[in-house]
Short mmCIF file of N, CA and C in Angstrom, two decimals:
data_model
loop_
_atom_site.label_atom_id
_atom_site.label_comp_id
_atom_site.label_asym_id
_atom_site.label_seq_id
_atom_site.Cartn_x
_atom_site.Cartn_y
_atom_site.Cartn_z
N UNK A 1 193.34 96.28 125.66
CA UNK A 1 192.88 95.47 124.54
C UNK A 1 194.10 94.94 123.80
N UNK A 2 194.62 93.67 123.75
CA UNK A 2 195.73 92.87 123.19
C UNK A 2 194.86 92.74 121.18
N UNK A 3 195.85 92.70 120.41
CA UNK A 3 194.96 92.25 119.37
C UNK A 3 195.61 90.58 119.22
N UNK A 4 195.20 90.44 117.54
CA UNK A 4 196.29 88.90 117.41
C UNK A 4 197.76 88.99 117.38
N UNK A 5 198.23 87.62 117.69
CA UNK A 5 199.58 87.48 117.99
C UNK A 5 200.02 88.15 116.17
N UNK A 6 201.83 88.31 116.46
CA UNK A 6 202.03 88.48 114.90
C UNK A 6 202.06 87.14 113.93
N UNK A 7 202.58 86.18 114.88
CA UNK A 7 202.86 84.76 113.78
C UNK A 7 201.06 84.95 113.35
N UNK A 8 200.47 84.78 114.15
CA UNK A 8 198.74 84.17 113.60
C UNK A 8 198.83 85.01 112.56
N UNK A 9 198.83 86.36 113.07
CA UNK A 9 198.03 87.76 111.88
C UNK A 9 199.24 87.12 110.49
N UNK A 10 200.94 87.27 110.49
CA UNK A 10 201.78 86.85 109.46
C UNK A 10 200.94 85.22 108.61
N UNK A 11 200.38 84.57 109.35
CA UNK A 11 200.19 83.63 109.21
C UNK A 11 198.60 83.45 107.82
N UNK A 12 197.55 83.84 108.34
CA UNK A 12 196.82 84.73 107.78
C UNK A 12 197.33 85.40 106.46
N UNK A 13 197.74 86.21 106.71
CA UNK A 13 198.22 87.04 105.29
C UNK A 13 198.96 86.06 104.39
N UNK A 14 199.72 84.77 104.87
CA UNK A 14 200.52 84.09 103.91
C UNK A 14 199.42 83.51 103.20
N UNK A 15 198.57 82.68 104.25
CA UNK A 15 197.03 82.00 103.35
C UNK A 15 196.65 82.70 102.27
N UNK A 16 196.63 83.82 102.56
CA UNK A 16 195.35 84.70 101.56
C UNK A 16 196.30 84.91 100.76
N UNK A 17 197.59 84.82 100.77
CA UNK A 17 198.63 85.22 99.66
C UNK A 17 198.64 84.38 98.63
N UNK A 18 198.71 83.12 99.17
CA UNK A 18 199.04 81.81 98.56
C UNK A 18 197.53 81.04 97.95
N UNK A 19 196.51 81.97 98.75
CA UNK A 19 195.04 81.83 97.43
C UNK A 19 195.00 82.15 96.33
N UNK A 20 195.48 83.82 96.63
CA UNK A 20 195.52 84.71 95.65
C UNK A 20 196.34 84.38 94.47
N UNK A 21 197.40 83.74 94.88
CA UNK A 21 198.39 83.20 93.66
C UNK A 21 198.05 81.63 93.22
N UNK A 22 197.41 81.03 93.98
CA UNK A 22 196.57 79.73 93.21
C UNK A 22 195.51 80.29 92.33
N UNK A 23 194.49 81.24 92.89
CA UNK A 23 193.80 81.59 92.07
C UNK A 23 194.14 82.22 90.35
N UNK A 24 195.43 82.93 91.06
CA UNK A 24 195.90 83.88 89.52
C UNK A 24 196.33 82.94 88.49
N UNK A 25 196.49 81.69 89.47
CA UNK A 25 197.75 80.49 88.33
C UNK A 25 196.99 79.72 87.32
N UNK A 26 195.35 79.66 88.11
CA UNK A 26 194.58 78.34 87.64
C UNK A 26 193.39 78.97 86.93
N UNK A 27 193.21 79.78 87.16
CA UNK A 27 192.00 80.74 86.56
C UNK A 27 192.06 80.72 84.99
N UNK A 28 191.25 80.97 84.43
CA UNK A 28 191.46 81.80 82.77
C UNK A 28 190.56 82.91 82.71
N UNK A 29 189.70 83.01 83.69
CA UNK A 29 189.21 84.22 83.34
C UNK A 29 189.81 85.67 83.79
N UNK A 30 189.87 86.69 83.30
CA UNK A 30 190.25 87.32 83.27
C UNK A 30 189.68 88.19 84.57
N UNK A 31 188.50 88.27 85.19
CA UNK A 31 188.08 89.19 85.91
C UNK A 31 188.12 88.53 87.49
N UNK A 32 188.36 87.00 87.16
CA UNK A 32 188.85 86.24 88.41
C UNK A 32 190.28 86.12 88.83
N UNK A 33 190.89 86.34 87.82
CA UNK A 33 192.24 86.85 87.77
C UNK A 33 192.37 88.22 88.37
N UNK A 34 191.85 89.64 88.24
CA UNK A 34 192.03 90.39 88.84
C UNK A 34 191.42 90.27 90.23
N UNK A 35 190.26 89.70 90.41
CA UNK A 35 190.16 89.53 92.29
C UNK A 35 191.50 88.89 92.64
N UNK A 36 192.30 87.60 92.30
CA UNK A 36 192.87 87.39 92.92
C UNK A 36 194.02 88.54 93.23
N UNK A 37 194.29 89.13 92.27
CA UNK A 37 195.78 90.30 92.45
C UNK A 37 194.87 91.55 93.81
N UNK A 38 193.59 91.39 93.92
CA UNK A 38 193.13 92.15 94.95
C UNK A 38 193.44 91.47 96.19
N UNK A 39 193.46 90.33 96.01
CA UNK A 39 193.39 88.85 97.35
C UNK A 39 195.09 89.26 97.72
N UNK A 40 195.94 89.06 96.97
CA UNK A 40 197.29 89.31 97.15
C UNK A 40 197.39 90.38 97.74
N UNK A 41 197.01 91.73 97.16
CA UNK A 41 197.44 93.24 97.68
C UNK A 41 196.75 93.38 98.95
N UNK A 42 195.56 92.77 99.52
CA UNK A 42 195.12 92.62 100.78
C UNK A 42 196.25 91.79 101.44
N UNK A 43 196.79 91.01 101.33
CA UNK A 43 197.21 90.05 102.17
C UNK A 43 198.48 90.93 102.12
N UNK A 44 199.28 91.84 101.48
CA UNK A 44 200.36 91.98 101.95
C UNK A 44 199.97 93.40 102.86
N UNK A 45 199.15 94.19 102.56
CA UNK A 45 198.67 95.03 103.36
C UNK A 45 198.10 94.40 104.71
N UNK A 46 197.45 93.30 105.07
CA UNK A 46 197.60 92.58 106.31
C UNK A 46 198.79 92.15 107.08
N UNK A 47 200.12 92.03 106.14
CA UNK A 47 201.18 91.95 107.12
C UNK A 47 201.71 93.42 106.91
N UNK A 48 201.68 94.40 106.73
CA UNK A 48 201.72 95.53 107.06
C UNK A 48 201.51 96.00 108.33
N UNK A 49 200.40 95.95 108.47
CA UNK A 49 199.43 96.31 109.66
C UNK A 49 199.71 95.56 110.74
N UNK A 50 199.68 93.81 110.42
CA UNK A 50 200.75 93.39 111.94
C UNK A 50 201.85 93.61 112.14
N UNK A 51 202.72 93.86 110.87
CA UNK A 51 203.90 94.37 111.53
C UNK A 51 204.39 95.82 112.00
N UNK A 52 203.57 96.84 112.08
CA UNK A 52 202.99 97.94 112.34
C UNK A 52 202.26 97.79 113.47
N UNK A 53 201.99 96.88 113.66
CA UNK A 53 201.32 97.09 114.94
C UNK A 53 201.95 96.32 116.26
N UNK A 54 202.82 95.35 115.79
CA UNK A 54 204.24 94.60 116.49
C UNK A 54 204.97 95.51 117.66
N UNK A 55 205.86 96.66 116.32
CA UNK A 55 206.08 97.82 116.77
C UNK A 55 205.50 99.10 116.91
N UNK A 56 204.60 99.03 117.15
CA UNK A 56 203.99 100.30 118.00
C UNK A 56 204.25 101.88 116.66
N UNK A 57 204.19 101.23 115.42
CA UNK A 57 204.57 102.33 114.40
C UNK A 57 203.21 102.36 113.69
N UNK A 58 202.92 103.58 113.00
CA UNK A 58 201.96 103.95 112.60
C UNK A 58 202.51 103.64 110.53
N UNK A 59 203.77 103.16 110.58
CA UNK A 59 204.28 102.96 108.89
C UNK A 59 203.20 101.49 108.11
N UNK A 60 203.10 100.69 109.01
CA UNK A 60 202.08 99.61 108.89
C UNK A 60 200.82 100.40 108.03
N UNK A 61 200.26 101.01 108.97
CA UNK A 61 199.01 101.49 108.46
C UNK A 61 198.79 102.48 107.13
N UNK A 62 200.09 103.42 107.00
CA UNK A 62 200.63 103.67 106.08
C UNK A 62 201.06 103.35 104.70
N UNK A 63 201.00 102.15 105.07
CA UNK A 63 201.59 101.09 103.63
C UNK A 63 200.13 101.15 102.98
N UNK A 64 199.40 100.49 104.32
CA UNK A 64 198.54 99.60 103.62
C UNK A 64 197.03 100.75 102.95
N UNK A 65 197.40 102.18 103.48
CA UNK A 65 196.43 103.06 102.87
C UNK A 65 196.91 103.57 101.80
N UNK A 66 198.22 103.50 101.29
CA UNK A 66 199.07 103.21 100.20
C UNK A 66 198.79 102.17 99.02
N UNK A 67 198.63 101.07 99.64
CA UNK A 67 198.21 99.98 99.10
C UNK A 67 196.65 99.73 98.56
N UNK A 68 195.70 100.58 99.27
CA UNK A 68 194.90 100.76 99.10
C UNK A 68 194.53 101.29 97.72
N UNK A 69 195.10 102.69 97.57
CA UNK A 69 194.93 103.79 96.59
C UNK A 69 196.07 102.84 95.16
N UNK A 70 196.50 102.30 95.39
CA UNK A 70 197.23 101.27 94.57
C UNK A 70 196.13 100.47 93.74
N UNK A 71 195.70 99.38 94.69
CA UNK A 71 194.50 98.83 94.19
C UNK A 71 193.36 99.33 93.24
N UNK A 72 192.83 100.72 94.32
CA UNK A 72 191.66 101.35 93.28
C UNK A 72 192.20 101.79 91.75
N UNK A 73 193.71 102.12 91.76
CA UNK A 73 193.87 102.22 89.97
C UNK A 73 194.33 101.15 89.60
N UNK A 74 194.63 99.94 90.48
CA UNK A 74 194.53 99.31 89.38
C UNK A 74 193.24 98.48 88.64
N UNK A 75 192.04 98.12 89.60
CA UNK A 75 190.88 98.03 89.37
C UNK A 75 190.71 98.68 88.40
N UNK A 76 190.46 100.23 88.27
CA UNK A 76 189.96 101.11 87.42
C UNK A 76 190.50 100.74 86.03
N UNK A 77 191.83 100.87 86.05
CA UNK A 77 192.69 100.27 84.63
C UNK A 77 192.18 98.81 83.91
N UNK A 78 192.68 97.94 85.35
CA UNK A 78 192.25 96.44 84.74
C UNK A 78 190.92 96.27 83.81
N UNK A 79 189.60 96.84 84.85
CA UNK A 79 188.29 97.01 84.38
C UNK A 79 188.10 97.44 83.24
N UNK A 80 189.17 98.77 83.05
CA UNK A 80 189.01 99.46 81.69
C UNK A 80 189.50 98.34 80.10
N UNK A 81 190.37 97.94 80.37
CA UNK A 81 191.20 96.97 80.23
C UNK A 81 190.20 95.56 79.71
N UNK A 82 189.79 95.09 80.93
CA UNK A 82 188.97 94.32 80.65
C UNK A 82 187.54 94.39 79.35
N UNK A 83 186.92 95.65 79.72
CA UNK A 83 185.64 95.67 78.63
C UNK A 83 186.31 96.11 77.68
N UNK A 84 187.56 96.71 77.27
CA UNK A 84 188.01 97.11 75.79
C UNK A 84 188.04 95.33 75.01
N UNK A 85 188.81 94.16 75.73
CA UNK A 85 189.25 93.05 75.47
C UNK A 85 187.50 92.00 75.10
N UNK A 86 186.26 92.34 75.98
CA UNK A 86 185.34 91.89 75.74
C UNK A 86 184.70 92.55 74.24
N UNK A 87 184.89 93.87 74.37
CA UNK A 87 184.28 94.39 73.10
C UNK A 87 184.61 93.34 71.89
N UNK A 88 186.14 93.79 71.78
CA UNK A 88 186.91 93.37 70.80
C UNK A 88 186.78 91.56 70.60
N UNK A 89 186.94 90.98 71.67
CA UNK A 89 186.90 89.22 71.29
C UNK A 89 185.93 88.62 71.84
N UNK A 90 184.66 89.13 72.15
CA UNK A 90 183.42 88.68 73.24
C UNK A 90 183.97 87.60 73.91
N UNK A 91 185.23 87.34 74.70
CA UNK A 91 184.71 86.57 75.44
C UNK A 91 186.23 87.33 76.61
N UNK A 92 186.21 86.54 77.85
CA UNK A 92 186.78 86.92 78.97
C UNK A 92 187.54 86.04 79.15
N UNK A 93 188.43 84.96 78.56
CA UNK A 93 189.58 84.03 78.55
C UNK A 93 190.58 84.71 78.06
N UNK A 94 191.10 84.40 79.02
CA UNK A 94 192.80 85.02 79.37
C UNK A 94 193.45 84.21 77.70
N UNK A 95 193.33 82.95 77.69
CA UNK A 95 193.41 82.27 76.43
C UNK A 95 193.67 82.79 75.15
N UNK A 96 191.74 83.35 75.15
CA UNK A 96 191.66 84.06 73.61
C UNK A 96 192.59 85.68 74.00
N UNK A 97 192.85 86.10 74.39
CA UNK A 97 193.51 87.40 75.00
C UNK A 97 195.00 87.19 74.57
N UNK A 98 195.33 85.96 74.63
CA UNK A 98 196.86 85.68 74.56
C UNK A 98 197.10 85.52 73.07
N UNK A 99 195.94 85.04 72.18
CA UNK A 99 195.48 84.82 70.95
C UNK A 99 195.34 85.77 69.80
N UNK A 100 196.32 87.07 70.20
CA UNK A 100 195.31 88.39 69.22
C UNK A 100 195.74 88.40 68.15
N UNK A 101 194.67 89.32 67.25
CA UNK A 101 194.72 89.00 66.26
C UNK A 101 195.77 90.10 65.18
N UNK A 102 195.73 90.22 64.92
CA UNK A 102 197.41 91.19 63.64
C UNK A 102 196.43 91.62 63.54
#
């Protein structure tokens, strides 16, 4: 069983990289902003794994279950993060967030 080449799989991960950072750039909301930093941490954990799997090393897979447990706190934080910022200014713009108040 061959999988994908590395340029394709490298190739791939740059896309989803370069979503993830259009998305983070153009967004204002705040909770679309954190999918994208999920879109990013996938995509570099995808060139992990092809390049881990290039060379016949098991550090690829390693990263990216690394990367994994990365993600879930930062979800957990962001989220937390997030409904403290809704309480406080009802709304979810990165905007009013940048806006606080003394």
């Amino acid at each position: 069983m061959n999988g994908i080449s590395m340029e394709a799989g490298l190739l791939l991960a740059a896309i989803l990289f370069a979503l993830g950072l259009m998305g983070l750039l153009m967004r204002r909301n705040i909770i679309f902003m954190l999918v994208s930093v999920e879109i990013m941490l996938n995509a570099a954990g995808l060139a992990f794994i092809v390049a881990g799997m290039r060379w016949a090393q098991p550090d690829g897979q390693v990263m990216f279950i690394f990367i994994l447990t990365m993600a879930a706190a930062e979800v957990s934080v962001g989220l937390a993060l997030i409904l403290q910022l809704y309480h406080q200014l009802k709304t979810l713009d990165s905007d009013a967030a940048s806006r606080m108040r003394g």
